[in-house]
Tab-separated table of C-alpha atoms and ligand atoms in Angstrom:
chain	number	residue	atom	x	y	z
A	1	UNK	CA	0.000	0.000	0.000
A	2	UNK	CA	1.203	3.376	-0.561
A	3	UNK	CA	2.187	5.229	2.277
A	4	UNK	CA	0.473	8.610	2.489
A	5	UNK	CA	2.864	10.329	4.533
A	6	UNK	CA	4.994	10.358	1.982
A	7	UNK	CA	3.070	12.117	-0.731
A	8	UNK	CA	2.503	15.091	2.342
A	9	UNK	CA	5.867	15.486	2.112
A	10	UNK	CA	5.250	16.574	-1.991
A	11	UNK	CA	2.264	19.322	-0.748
A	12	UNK	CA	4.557	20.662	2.412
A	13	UNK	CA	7.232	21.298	-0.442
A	14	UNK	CA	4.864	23.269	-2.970
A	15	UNK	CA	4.897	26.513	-1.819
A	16	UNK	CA	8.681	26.925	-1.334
A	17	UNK	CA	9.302	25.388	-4.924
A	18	UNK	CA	6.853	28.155	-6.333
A	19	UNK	CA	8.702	30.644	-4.126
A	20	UNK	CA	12.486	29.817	-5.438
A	21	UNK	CA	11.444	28.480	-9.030
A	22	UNK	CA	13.779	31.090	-11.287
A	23	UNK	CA	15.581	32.362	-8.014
A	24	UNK	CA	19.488	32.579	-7.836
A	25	UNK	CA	21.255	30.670	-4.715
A	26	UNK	CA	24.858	30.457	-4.535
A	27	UNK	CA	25.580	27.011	-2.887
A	28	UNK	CA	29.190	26.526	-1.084
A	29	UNK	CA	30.855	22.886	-0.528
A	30	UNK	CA	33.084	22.863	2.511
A	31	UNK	CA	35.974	20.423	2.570
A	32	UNK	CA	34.607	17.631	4.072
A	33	UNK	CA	31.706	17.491	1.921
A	34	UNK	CA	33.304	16.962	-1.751
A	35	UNK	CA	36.601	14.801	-0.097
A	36	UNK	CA	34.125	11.529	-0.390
A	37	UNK	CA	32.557	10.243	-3.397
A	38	UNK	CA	29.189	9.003	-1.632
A	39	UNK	CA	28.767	12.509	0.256
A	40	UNK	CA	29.326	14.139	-3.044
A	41	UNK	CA	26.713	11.962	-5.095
A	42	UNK	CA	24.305	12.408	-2.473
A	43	UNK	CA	24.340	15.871	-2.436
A	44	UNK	CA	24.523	16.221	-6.156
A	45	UNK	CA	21.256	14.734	-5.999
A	46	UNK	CA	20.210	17.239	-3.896
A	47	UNK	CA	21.111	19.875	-6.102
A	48	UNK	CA	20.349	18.772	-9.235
A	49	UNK	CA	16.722	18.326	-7.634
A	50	UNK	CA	16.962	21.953	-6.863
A	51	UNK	CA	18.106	22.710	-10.368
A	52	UNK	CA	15.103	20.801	-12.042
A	53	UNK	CA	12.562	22.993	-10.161
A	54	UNK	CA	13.772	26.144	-11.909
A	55	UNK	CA	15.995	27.435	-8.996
A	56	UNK	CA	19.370	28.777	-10.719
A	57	UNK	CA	22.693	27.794	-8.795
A	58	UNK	CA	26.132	28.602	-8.741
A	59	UNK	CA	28.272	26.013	-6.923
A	60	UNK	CA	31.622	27.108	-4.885
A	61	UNK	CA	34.018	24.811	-3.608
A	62	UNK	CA	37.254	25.110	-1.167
A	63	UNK	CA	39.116	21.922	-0.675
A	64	UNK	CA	41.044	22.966	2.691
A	65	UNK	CA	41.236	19.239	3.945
A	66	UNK	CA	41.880	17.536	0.681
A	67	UNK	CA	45.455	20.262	0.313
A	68	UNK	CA	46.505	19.577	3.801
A	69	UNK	CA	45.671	15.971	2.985
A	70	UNK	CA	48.104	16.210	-0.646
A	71	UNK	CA	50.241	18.816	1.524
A	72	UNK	CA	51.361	16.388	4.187
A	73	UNK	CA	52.414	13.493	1.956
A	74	UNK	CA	54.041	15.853	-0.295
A	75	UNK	CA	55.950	16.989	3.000
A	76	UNK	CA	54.708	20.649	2.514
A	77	UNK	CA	54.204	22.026	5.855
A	78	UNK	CA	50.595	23.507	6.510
A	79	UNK	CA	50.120	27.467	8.683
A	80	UNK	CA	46.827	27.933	9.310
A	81	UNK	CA	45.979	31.696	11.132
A	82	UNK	CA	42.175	32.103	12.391
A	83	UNK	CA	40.582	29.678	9.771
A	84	UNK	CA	42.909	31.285	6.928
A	85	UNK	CA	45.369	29.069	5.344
A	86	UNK	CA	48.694	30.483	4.693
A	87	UNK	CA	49.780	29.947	0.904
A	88	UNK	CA	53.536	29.887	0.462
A	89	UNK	CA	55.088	28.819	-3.255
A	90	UNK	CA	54.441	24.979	-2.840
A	91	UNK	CA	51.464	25.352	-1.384
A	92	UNK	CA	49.478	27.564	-4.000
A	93	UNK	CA	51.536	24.441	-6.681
A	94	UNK	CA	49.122	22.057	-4.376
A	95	UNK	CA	46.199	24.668	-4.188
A	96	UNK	CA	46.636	24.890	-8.125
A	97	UNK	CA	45.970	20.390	-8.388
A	98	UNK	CA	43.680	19.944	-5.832
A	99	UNK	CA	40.860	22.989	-6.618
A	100	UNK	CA	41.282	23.665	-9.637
A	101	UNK	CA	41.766	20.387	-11.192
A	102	UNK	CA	40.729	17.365	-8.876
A	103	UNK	CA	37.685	19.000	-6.802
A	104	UNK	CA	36.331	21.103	-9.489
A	105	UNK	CA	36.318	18.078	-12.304
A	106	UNK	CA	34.392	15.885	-9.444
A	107	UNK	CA	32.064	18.453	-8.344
A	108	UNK	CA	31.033	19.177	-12.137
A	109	UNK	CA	31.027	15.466	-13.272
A	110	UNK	CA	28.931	14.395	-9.776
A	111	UNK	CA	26.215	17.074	-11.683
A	112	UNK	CA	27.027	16.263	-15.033
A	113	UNK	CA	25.840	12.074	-14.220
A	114	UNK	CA	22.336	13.316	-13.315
A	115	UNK	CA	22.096	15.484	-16.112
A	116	UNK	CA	22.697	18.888	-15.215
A	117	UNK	CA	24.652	20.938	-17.333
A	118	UNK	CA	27.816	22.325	-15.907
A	119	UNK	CA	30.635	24.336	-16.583
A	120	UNK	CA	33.666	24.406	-14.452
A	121	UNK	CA	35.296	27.644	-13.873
A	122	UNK	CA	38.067	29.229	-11.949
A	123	UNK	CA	37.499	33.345	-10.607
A	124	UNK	CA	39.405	34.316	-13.671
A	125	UNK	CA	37.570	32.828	-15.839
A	126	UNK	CA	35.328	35.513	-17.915
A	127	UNK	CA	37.036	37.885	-15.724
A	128	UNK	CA	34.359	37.269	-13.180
A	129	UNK	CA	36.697	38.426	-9.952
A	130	UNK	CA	39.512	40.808	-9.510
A	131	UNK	CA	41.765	40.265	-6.773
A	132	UNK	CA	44.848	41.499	-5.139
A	133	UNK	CA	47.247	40.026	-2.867
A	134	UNK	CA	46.852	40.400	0.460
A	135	UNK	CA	49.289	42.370	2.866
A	136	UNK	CA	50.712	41.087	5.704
A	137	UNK	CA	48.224	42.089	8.700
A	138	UNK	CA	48.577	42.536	12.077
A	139	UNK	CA	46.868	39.771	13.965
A	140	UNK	CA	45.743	39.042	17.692
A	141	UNK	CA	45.832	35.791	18.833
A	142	UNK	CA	42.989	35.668	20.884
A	143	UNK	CA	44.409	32.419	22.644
A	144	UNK	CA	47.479	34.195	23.815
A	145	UNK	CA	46.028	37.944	23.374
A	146	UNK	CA	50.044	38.697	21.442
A	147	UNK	CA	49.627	40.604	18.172
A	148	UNK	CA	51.793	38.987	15.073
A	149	UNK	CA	52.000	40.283	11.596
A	150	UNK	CA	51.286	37.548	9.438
A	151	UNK	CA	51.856	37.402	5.720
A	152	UNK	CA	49.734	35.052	4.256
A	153	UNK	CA	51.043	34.697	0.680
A	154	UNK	CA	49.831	33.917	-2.106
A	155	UNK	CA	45.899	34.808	-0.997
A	156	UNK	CA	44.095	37.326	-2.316
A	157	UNK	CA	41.327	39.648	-1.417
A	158	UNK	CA	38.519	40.382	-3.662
A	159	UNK	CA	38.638	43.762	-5.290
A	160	UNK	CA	35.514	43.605	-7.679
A	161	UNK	CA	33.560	41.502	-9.025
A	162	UNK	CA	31.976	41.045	-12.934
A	163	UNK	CA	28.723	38.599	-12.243
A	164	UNK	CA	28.045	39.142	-16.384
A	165	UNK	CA	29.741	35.979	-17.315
A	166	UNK	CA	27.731	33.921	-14.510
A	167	UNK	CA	24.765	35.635	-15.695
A	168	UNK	CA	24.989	34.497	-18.991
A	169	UNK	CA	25.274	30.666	-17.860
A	170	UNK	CA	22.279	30.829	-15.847
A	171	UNK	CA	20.245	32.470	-18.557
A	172	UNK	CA	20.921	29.482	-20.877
A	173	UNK	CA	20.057	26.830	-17.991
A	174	UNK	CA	23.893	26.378	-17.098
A	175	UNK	CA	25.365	25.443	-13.749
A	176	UNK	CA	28.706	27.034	-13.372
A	177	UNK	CA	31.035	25.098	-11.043
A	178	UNK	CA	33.375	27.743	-9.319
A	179	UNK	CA	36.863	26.824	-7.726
A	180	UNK	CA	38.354	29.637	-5.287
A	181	UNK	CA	41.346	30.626	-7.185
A	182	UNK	CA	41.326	34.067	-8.429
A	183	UNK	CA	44.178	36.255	-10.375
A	184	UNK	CA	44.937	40.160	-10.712
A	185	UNK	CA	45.621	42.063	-13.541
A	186	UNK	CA	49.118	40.763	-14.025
A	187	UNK	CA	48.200	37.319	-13.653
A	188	UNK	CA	49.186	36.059	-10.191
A	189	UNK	CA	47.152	33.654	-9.184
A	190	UNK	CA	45.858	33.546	-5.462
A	191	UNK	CA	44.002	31.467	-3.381
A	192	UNK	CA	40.956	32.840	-1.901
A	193	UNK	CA	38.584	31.406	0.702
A	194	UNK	CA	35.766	30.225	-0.872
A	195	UNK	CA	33.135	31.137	1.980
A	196	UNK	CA	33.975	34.849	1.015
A	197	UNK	CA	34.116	34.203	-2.468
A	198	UNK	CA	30.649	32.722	-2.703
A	199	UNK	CA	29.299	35.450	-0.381
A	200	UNK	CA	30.788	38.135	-3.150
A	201	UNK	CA	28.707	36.489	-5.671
A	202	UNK	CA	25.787	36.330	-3.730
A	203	UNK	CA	25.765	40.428	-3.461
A	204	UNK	CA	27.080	40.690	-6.711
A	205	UNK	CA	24.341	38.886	-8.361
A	206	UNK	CA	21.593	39.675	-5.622
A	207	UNK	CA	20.599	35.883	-4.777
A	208	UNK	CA	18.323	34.657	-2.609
A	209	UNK	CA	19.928	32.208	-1.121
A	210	UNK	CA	23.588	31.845	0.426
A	211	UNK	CA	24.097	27.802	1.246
A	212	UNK	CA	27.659	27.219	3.038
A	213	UNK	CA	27.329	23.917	3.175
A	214	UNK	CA	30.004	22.457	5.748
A	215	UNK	CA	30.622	19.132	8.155
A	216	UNK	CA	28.171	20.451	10.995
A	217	UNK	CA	24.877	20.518	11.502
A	218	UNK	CA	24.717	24.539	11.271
A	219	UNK	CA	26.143	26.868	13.760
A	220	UNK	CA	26.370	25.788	17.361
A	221	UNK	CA	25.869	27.405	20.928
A	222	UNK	CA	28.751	25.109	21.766
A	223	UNK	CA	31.029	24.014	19.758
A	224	UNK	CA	31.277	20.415	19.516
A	225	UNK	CA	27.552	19.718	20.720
A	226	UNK	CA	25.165	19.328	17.736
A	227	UNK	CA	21.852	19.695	20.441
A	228	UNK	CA	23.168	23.775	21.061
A	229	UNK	CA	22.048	24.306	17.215
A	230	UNK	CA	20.566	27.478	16.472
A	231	UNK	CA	18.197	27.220	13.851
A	232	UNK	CA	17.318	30.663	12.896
A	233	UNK	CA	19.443	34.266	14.019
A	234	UNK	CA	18.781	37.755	13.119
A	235	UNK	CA	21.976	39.816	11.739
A	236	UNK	CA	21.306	41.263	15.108
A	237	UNK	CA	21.769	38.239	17.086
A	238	UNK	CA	24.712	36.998	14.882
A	239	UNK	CA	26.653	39.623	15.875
A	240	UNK	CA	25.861	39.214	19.313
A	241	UNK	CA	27.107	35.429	19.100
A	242	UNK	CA	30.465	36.040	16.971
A	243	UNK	CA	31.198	39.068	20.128
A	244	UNK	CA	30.471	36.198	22.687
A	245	UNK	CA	33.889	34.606	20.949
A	246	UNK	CA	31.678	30.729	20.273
A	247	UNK	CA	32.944	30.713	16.746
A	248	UNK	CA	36.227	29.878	16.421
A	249	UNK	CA	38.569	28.425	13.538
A	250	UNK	CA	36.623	27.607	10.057
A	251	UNK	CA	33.742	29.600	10.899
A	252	UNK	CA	35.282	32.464	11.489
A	253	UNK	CA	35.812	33.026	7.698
A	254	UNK	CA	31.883	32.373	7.605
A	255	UNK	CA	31.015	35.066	9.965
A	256	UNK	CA	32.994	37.818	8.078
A	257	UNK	CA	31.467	36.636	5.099
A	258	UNK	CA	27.935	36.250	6.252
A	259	UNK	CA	27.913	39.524	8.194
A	260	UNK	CA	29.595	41.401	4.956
A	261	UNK	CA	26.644	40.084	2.683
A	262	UNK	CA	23.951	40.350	5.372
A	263	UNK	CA	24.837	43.933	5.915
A	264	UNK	CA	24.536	44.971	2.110
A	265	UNK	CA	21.534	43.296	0.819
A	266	UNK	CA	18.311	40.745	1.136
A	267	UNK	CA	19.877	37.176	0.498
A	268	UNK	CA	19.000	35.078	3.682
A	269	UNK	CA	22.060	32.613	4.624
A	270	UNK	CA	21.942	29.420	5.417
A	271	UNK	CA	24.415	26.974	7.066
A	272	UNK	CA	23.596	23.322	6.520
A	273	UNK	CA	25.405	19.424	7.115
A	274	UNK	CA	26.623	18.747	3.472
A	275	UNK	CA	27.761	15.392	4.560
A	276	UNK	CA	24.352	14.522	5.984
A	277	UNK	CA	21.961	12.911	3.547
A	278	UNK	CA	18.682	15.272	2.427
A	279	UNK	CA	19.873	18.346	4.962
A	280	UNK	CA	19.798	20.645	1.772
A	281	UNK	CA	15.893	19.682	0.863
A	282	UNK	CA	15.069	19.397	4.158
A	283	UNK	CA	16.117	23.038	5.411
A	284	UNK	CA	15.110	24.620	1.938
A	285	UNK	CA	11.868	22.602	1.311
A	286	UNK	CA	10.342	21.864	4.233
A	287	UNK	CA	8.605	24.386	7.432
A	288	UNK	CA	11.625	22.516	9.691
A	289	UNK	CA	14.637	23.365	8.216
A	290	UNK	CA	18.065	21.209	9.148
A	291	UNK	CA	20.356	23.924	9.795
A	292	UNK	CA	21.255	27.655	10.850
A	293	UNK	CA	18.940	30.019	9.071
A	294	UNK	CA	20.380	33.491	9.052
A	295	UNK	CA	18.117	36.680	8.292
A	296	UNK	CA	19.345	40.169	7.234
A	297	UNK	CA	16.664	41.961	9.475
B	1	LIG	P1	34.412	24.184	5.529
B	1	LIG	O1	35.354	23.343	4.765
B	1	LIG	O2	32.994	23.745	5.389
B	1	LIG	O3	34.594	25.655	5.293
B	1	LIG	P2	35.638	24.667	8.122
B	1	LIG	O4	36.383	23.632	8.880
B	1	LIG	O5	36.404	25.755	7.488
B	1	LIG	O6	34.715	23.887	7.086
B	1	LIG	O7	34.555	25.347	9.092
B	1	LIG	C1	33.605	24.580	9.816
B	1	LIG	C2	34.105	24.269	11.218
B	1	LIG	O8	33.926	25.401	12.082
B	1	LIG	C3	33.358	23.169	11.941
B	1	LIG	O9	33.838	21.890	11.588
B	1	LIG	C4	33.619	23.498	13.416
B	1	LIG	O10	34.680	22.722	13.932
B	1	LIG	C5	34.082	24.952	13.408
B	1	LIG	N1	33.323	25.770	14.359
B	1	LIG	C6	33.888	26.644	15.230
B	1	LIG	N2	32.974	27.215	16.009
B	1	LIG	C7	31.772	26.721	15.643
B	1	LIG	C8	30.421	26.913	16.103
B	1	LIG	N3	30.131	27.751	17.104
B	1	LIG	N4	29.429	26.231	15.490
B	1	LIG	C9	29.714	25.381	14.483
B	1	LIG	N5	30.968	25.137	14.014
B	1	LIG	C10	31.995	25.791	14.580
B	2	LIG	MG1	36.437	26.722	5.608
């Protein structure tokens, strides 16, 4: 017999697929969620799902874990500062393999085996960001409360960004696939985090949706313990939680991103479990939600 319950599930998801159909979410992969195959098929389901009801998505990947993976048995030693990688010569060699070649050509042929159409791109690519390098900053550690200048290398900051390329794509029912490398005018090539990258876009092309899609199950009162989720925060109350100091390390990179974006314009951010099996449709397509919902007001 067929189970009814089921079938609710279809009706409960109506009114958010008429509300996104045509929409423009910009969905980041963390690490942990494109470093194994089955996590990455699952979610590509996810998404493509997402793509076939009309809602038009730019992907965004980092790779952090899979370098530092590549890094150690290479022998490349790894500085990480406050959630920011520090990119020396061998490094940004490493940074070159692993985003732009390995994660990017399995994030793009995950989609392309359920029949979305994709097209892989780096931040050069249609001169869609302009960066510069960074300069060494002065840093507090807020462990040890000493102040260090650190110079992180080859990473850049964004300087502008040209959405008219990614526009394009989504026009003609393309999925562009973005890797967070970026260049300047002179062609140096930098490595940029992606969170901020995919926030960029998000203003830039005025989406509705900002997905950072990581390895927990959105942001926590307590680091650590997954039953301290908060499921929904004004920009108000963000900034309340990054002053209390509870995010540390990788999501500090999300905060500046998420309060940058919040602070300019409507998109609603979201921070979900990519590694945990229908936490995308659940928190965009159902009245529960599976993660952090963040709201600009
Ligand atoms: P990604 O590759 O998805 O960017 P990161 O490791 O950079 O992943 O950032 C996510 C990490 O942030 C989590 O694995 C978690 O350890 C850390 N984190 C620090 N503080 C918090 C918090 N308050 N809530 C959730 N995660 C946190
Ligand atoms: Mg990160």
């Amino acid at each position: 017999m067929m189970n009814h319950d089921r079938l609710e599930l279809l009706r409960e998801a109506l009114p958010y697929i008429q509300k996104f159909k045509g929409k423009i979410f910009v969905i980041k992969l963390g690490g942990t969620v494109t470093e194994h195959s089955a996590t990455l098929h699952s979610l590509a389901e996810e998404i493509a799902l997402c793509h076939q009801v009309g809602i038009r998505i730019i992907v965004v990947h980092g790779g952090g874990h899979q370098v530092t993976r590549l890094a150690r048995r290479l022998g490349v030693q790894q500085k990480i500062v406050l959630g920011r990688r520090i990119t020396d010569d061998e490094t940004l060699e490493i940074a070159k393999m692993i985003f732009a070649g390995k994660i990017n050509t399995e994030v793009a042929a995950a989609l392309h085996r359920l029949g979305v159409p994709t097209v892989g791109l780096t931040g050069f690519d249609g001169q869609l960001i302009r960066a510069r390098r960074r300069h060494p900053q002065r840093i507090v550690d807020p462990e040890t409360g000493r102040e260090e200048l650190i110079d992180y290398g080859h990473v850049g900051d964004i300087e502008s960004v040209n959405g008219q390329l990614l526009a394009l794509l989504l026009e003609h029912g393309y999925v562009p696939v973005l890797c967070c490398l970026a260049a300047d005018a002179q062609g140096n090539i930098f490595n940029i985090n992606a969170d901020t990258i995919a926030a960029e876009l998000a203003a830039n092309l005025d989406a509705e949706k900002l997905l950072l899609l990581t390895d927990v199950d959105g942001i926590l009162l307590e680091k650590g313990d997954p039953t301290t989720r908060l499921s929904r925060l004004t920009l108000a109350q963000f900034k309340e939680l990054l002053a209390s100091g509870r995010l540390a390390e990788g999501m500090l990179p999300k905060a500046d991103a998420i309060l940058g974006l919040l602070a300019r314009g409507r998109t609603t951010v979201h921070v979900i479990n990519g590694c945990r099996r229908n936490a995308l449709l659940q928190e965009l397509f159902t009245d529960e939600g599976s993660g952090t919902m963040i709201i600009p007001t």
